[in-house]
JSON list of C-alpha atoms in Angstrom, two decimals:
[
{"chain": "P", "resi": 1, "resn": "UNK", "atom": "CA", "xyz": [79.45, 121.46, 135.94]},
{"chain": "P", "resi": 2, "resn": "UNK", "atom": "CA", "xyz": [80.17, 118.31, 137.87]},
{"chain": "P", "resi": 3, "resn": "UNK", "atom": "CA", "xyz": [83.44, 116.52, 138.23]},
{"chain": "P", "resi": 4, "resn": "UNK", "atom": "CA", "xyz": [82.25, 113.36, 136.48]},
{"chain": "P", "resi": 5, "resn": "UNK", "atom": "CA", "xyz": [80.54, 113.06, 133.13]},
{"chain": "P", "resi": 6, "resn": "UNK", "atom": "CA", "xyz": [77.07, 111.60, 132.76]},
{"chain": "P", "resi": 7, "resn": "UNK", "atom": "CA", "xyz": [76.60, 108.47, 130.64]},
{"chain": "P", "resi": 8, "resn": "UNK", "atom": "CA", "xyz": [75.11, 110.66, 127.89]},
{"chain": "P", "resi": 9, "resn": "UNK", "atom": "CA", "xyz": [78.17, 112.93, 127.90]},
{"chain": "P", "resi": 10, "resn": "UNK", "atom": "CA", "xyz": [80.50, 109.90, 127.75]},
{"chain": "P", "resi": 11, "resn": "UNK", "atom": "CA", "xyz": [78.50, 108.43, 124.85]},
{"chain": "P", "resi": 12, "resn": "UNK", "atom": "CA", "xyz": [78.58, 111.75, 123.02]},
{"chain": "P", "resi": 13, "resn": "UNK", "atom": "CA", "xyz": [82.36, 112.03, 123.53]},
{"chain": "P", "resi": 14, "resn": "UNK", "atom": "CA", "xyz": [82.89, 108.48, 122.25]},
{"chain": "P", "resi": 15, "resn": "UNK", "atom": "CA", "xyz": [80.69, 109.23, 119.24]},
{"chain": "P", "resi": 16, "resn": "UNK", "atom": "CA", "xyz": [82.68, 112.39, 118.43]},
{"chain": "P", "resi": 17, "resn": "UNK", "atom": "CA", "xyz": [85.95, 110.43, 118.68]},
{"chain": "P", "resi": 18, "resn": "UNK", "atom": "CA", "xyz": [84.62, 107.71, 116.37]},
{"chain": "P", "resi": 19, "resn": "UNK", "atom": "CA", "xyz": [83.43, 110.31, 113.86]},
{"chain": "P", "resi": 20, "resn": "UNK", "atom": "CA", "xyz": [86.83, 112.03, 113.96]},
{"chain": "P", "resi": 21, "resn": "UNK", "atom": "CA", "xyz": [88.61, 108.68, 113.37]},
{"chain": "P", "resi": 22, "resn": "UNK", "atom": "CA", "xyz": [86.31, 107.95, 110.43]},
{"chain": "P", "resi": 23, "resn": "UNK", "atom": "CA", "xyz": [86.80, 111.44, 108.96]},
{"chain": "P", "resi": 24, "resn": "UNK", "atom": "CA", "xyz": [90.59, 110.98, 109.17]},
{"chain": "P", "resi": 25, "resn": "UNK", "atom": "CA", "xyz": [90.44, 107.54, 107.52]},
{"chain": "P", "resi": 26, "resn": "UNK", "atom": "CA", "xyz": [91.00, 107.13, 103.76]},
{"chain": "P", "resi": 27, "resn": "UNK", "atom": "CA", "xyz": [87.32, 106.34, 103.09]},
{"chain": "P", "resi": 28, "resn": "UNK", "atom": "CA", "xyz": [86.26, 109.30, 105.24]},
{"chain": "P", "resi": 29, "resn": "UNK", "atom": "CA", "xyz": [88.54, 111.64, 103.31]},
{"chain": "P", "resi": 30, "resn": "UNK", "atom": "CA", "xyz": [87.31, 110.25, 99.98]},
{"chain": "P", "resi": 31, "resn": "UNK", "atom": "CA", "xyz": [83.67, 110.66, 101.04]},
{"chain": "P", "resi": 32, "resn": "UNK", "atom": "CA", "xyz": [84.27, 114.26, 102.14]},
{"chain": "P", "resi": 33, "resn": "UNK", "atom": "CA", "xyz": [86.09, 115.08, 98.90]},
{"chain": "P", "resi": 34, "resn": "UNK", "atom": "CA", "xyz": [83.23, 113.66, 96.83]},
{"chain": "P", "resi": 35, "resn": "UNK", "atom": "CA", "xyz": [80.65, 115.64, 98.82]},
{"chain": "P", "resi": 36, "resn": "UNK", "atom": "CA", "xyz": [82.72, 118.79, 98.26]},
{"chain": "P", "resi": 37, "resn": "UNK", "atom": "CA", "xyz": [82.67, 118.11, 94.52]},
{"chain": "P", "resi": 38, "resn": "UNK", "atom": "CA", "xyz": [86.43, 117.70, 94.19]},
{"chain": "P", "resi": 39, "resn": "UNK", "atom": "CA", "xyz": [87.69, 116.03, 91.02]},
{"chain": "P", "resi": 40, "resn": "UNK", "atom": "CA", "xyz": [91.10, 114.89, 92.31]},
{"chain": "P", "resi": 41, "resn": "UNK", "atom": "CA", "xyz": [92.07, 113.29, 95.60]},
{"chain": "P", "resi": 42, "resn": "UNK", "atom": "CA", "xyz": [95.54, 112.45, 96.88]},
{"chain": "P", "resi": 43, "resn": "UNK", "atom": "CA", "xyz": [95.97, 109.99, 99.74]},
{"chain": "P", "resi": 44, "resn": "UNK", "atom": "CA", "xyz": [99.00, 108.49, 101.40]},
{"chain": "P", "resi": 45, "resn": "UNK", "atom": "CA", "xyz": [99.18, 105.10, 103.14]},
{"chain": "P", "resi": 46, "resn": "UNK", "atom": "CA", "xyz": [101.79, 103.46, 105.34]},
{"chain": "P", "resi": 47, "resn": "UNK", "atom": "CA", "xyz": [102.51, 100.23, 103.44]},
{"chain": "P", "resi": 48, "resn": "UNK", "atom": "CA", "xyz": [104.02, 98.48, 106.46]},
{"chain": "P", "resi": 49, "resn": "UNK", "atom": "CA", "xyz": [100.81, 98.59, 108.45]},
{"chain": "P", "resi": 50, "resn": "UNK", "atom": "CA", "xyz": [98.35, 96.64, 106.30]},
{"chain": "P", "resi": 51, "resn": "UNK", "atom": "CA", "xyz": [97.16, 95.72, 102.84]},
{"chain": "P", "resi": 52, "resn": "UNK", "atom": "CA", "xyz": [95.68, 98.73, 101.04]},
{"chain": "P", "resi": 53, "resn": "UNK", "atom": "CA", "xyz": [93.35, 96.71, 98.80]},
{"chain": "P", "resi": 54, "resn": "UNK", "atom": "CA", "xyz": [90.26, 96.97, 101.02]},
{"chain": "P", "resi": 55, "resn": "UNK", "atom": "CA", "xyz": [90.64, 100.75, 101.36]},
{"chain": "P", "resi": 56, "resn": "UNK", "atom": "CA", "xyz": [91.28, 101.15, 97.64]},
{"chain": "P", "resi": 57, "resn": "UNK", "atom": "CA", "xyz": [88.21, 99.06, 96.77]},
{"chain": "P", "resi": 58, "resn": "UNK", "atom": "CA", "xyz": [86.02, 101.11, 99.14]},
{"chain": "P", "resi": 59, "resn": "UNK", "atom": "CA", "xyz": [87.28, 104.37, 97.65]},
{"chain": "P", "resi": 60, "resn": "UNK", "atom": "CA", "xyz": [86.69, 103.12, 94.10]},
{"chain": "P", "resi": 61, "resn": "UNK", "atom": "CA", "xyz": [83.18, 102.00, 95.08]},
{"chain": "P", "resi": 62, "resn": "UNK", "atom": "CA", "xyz": [82.40, 105.65, 95.84]},
{"chain": "P", "resi": 63, "resn": "UNK", "atom": "CA", "xyz": [83.30, 106.65, 92.30]},
{"chain": "P", "resi": 64, "resn": "UNK", "atom": "CA", "xyz": [87.01, 107.46, 92.53]},
{"chain": "P", "resi": 65, "resn": "UNK", "atom": "CA", "xyz": [89.51, 105.72, 90.24]},
{"chain": "P", "resi": 66, "resn": "UNK", "atom": "CA", "xyz": [93.23, 105.31, 90.91]},
{"chain": "P", "resi": 67, "resn": "UNK", "atom": "CA", "xyz": [94.99, 107.51, 88.39]},
{"chain": "P", "resi": 68, "resn": "UNK", "atom": "CA", "xyz": [98.56, 107.15, 89.65]},
{"chain": "P", "resi": 69, "resn": "UNK", "atom": "CA", "xyz": [100.38, 105.29, 92.43]},
{"chain": "P", "resi": 70, "resn": "UNK", "atom": "CA", "xyz": [103.91, 105.71, 93.74]},
{"chain": "P", "resi": 71, "resn": "UNK", "atom": "CA", "xyz": [105.87, 104.12, 96.54]},
{"chain": "P", "resi": 72, "resn": "UNK", "atom": "CA", "xyz": [108.83, 105.47, 98.48]},
{"chain": "P", "resi": 73, "resn": "UNK", "atom": "CA", "xyz": [110.94, 104.62, 101.50]},
{"chain": "P", "resi": 74, "resn": "UNK", "atom": "CA", "xyz": [111.18, 106.95, 104.49]},
{"chain": "P", "resi": 75, "resn": "UNK", "atom": "CA", "xyz": [114.25, 106.16, 106.60]},
{"chain": "P", "resi": 76, "resn": "UNK", "atom": "CA", "xyz": [113.95, 106.70, 110.34]},
{"chain": "P", "resi": 77, "resn": "UNK", "atom": "CA", "xyz": [117.18, 105.16, 111.63]},
{"chain": "P", "resi": 78, "resn": "UNK", "atom": "CA", "xyz": [120.54, 104.50, 110.06]},
{"chain": "P", "resi": 79, "resn": "UNK", "atom": "CA", "xyz": [123.59, 102.75, 111.42]},
{"chain": "P", "resi": 80, "resn": "UNK", "atom": "CA", "xyz": [126.86, 101.74, 109.78]},
{"chain": "P", "resi": 81, "resn": "UNK", "atom": "CA", "xyz": [125.39, 98.59, 108.28]},
{"chain": "P", "resi": 82, "resn": "UNK", "atom": "CA", "xyz": [121.60, 99.00, 108.20]},
{"chain": "P", "resi": 83, "resn": "UNK", "atom": "CA", "xyz": [118.77, 101.42, 107.54]},
{"chain": "P", "resi": 84, "resn": "UNK", "atom": "CA", "xyz": [115.29, 101.06, 108.98]},
{"chain": "P", "resi": 85, "resn": "UNK", "atom": "CA", "xyz": [112.18, 102.92, 108.01]},
{"chain": "P", "resi": 86, "resn": "UNK", "atom": "CA", "xyz": [108.75, 102.68, 106.46]},
{"chain": "P", "resi": 87, "resn": "UNK", "atom": "CA", "xyz": [107.47, 102.26, 102.93]},
{"chain": "P", "resi": 88, "resn": "UNK", "atom": "CA", "xyz": [104.79, 104.77, 102.00]},
{"chain": "P", "resi": 89, "resn": "UNK", "atom": "CA", "xyz": [102.31, 104.66, 99.13]},
{"chain": "P", "resi": 90, "resn": "UNK", "atom": "CA", "xyz": [100.83, 107.76, 97.53]},
{"chain": "P", "resi": 91, "resn": "UNK", "atom": "CA", "xyz": [97.73, 107.44, 95.37]},
{"chain": "P", "resi": 92, "resn": "UNK", "atom": "CA", "xyz": [96.12, 110.01, 93.11]},
{"chain": "P", "resi": 93, "resn": "UNK", "atom": "CA", "xyz": [92.42, 109.40, 92.45]},
{"chain": "P", "resi": 94, "resn": "UNK", "atom": "CA", "xyz": [90.20, 111.00, 89.80]},
{"chain": "P", "resi": 95, "resn": "UNK", "atom": "CA", "xyz": [86.46, 111.34, 90.27]},
{"chain": "P", "resi": 96, "resn": "UNK", "atom": "CA", "xyz": [84.56, 109.48, 87.56]},
{"chain": "P", "resi": 97, "resn": "UNK", "atom": "CA", "xyz": [81.20, 111.03, 86.83]},
{"chain": "P", "resi": 98, "resn": "UNK", "atom": "CA", "xyz": [79.77, 107.99, 85.01]},
{"chain": "P", "resi": 99, "resn": "UNK", "atom": "CA", "xyz": [80.14, 105.64, 87.96]},
{"chain": "P", "resi": 100, "resn": "UNK", "atom": "CA", "xyz": [79.88, 105.96, 91.70]},
{"chain": "P", "resi": 101, "resn": "UNK", "atom": "CA", "xyz": [77.06, 108.49, 91.75]},
{"chain": "P", "resi": 102, "resn": "UNK", "atom": "CA", "xyz": [76.40, 110.91, 94.57]},
{"chain": "P", "resi": 103, "resn": "UNK", "atom": "CA", "xyz": [73.91, 108.35, 95.82]},
{"chain": "P", "resi": 104, "resn": "UNK", "atom": "CA", "xyz": [76.84, 106.06, 96.64]},
{"chain": "P", "resi": 105, "resn": "UNK", "atom": "CA", "xyz": [78.45, 108.85, 98.65]},
{"chain": "P", "resi": 106, "resn": "UNK", "atom": "CA", "xyz": [75.21, 109.69, 100.42]},
{"chain": "P", "resi": 107, "resn": "UNK", "atom": "CA", "xyz": [74.58, 106.06, 101.35]},
{"chain": "P", "resi": 108, "resn": "UNK", "atom": "CA", "xyz": [77.89, 105.75, 103.19]},
{"chain": "P", "resi": 109, "resn": "UNK", "atom": "CA", "xyz": [76.62, 105.51, 106.73]},
{"chain": "P", "resi": 110, "resn": "UNK", "atom": "CA", "xyz": [78.29, 105.10, 110.06]},
{"chain": "P", "resi": 111, "resn": "UNK", "atom": "CA", "xyz": [81.30, 102.89, 109.39]},
{"chain": "P", "resi": 112, "resn": "UNK", "atom": "CA", "xyz": [83.19, 104.30, 112.35]},
{"chain": "P", "resi": 113, "resn": "UNK", "atom": "CA", "xyz": [82.63, 101.05, 114.21]},
{"chain": "P", "resi": 114, "resn": "UNK", "atom": "CA", "xyz": [84.86, 99.28, 111.68]},
{"chain": "P", "resi": 115, "resn": "UNK", "atom": "CA", "xyz": [87.77, 101.66, 112.18]}
]
């Protein structure tokens, strides 16, 4: 094995990293759960980072419906007069059999370029 990777090896490594990022994303987790036939899915988002609406819409397009949502504060630093931290959101989704068929899950293609 050589010291440097070939262009094909670099491309394959980049592709694996992109697939891993997509699998760890909310839509990737929802897609995997649907393929596994799960009926419930729980996801957690960091509310300080971005708006969750686009992710929630994508997950619902697959056939999941938000059943319950909760928000909580996670402190990470506290002084005498202030507390800093992050707001987290936890969503519980239920699979809806009447909408979002398996076809929708199967047609989710490579979206790793958007992540």
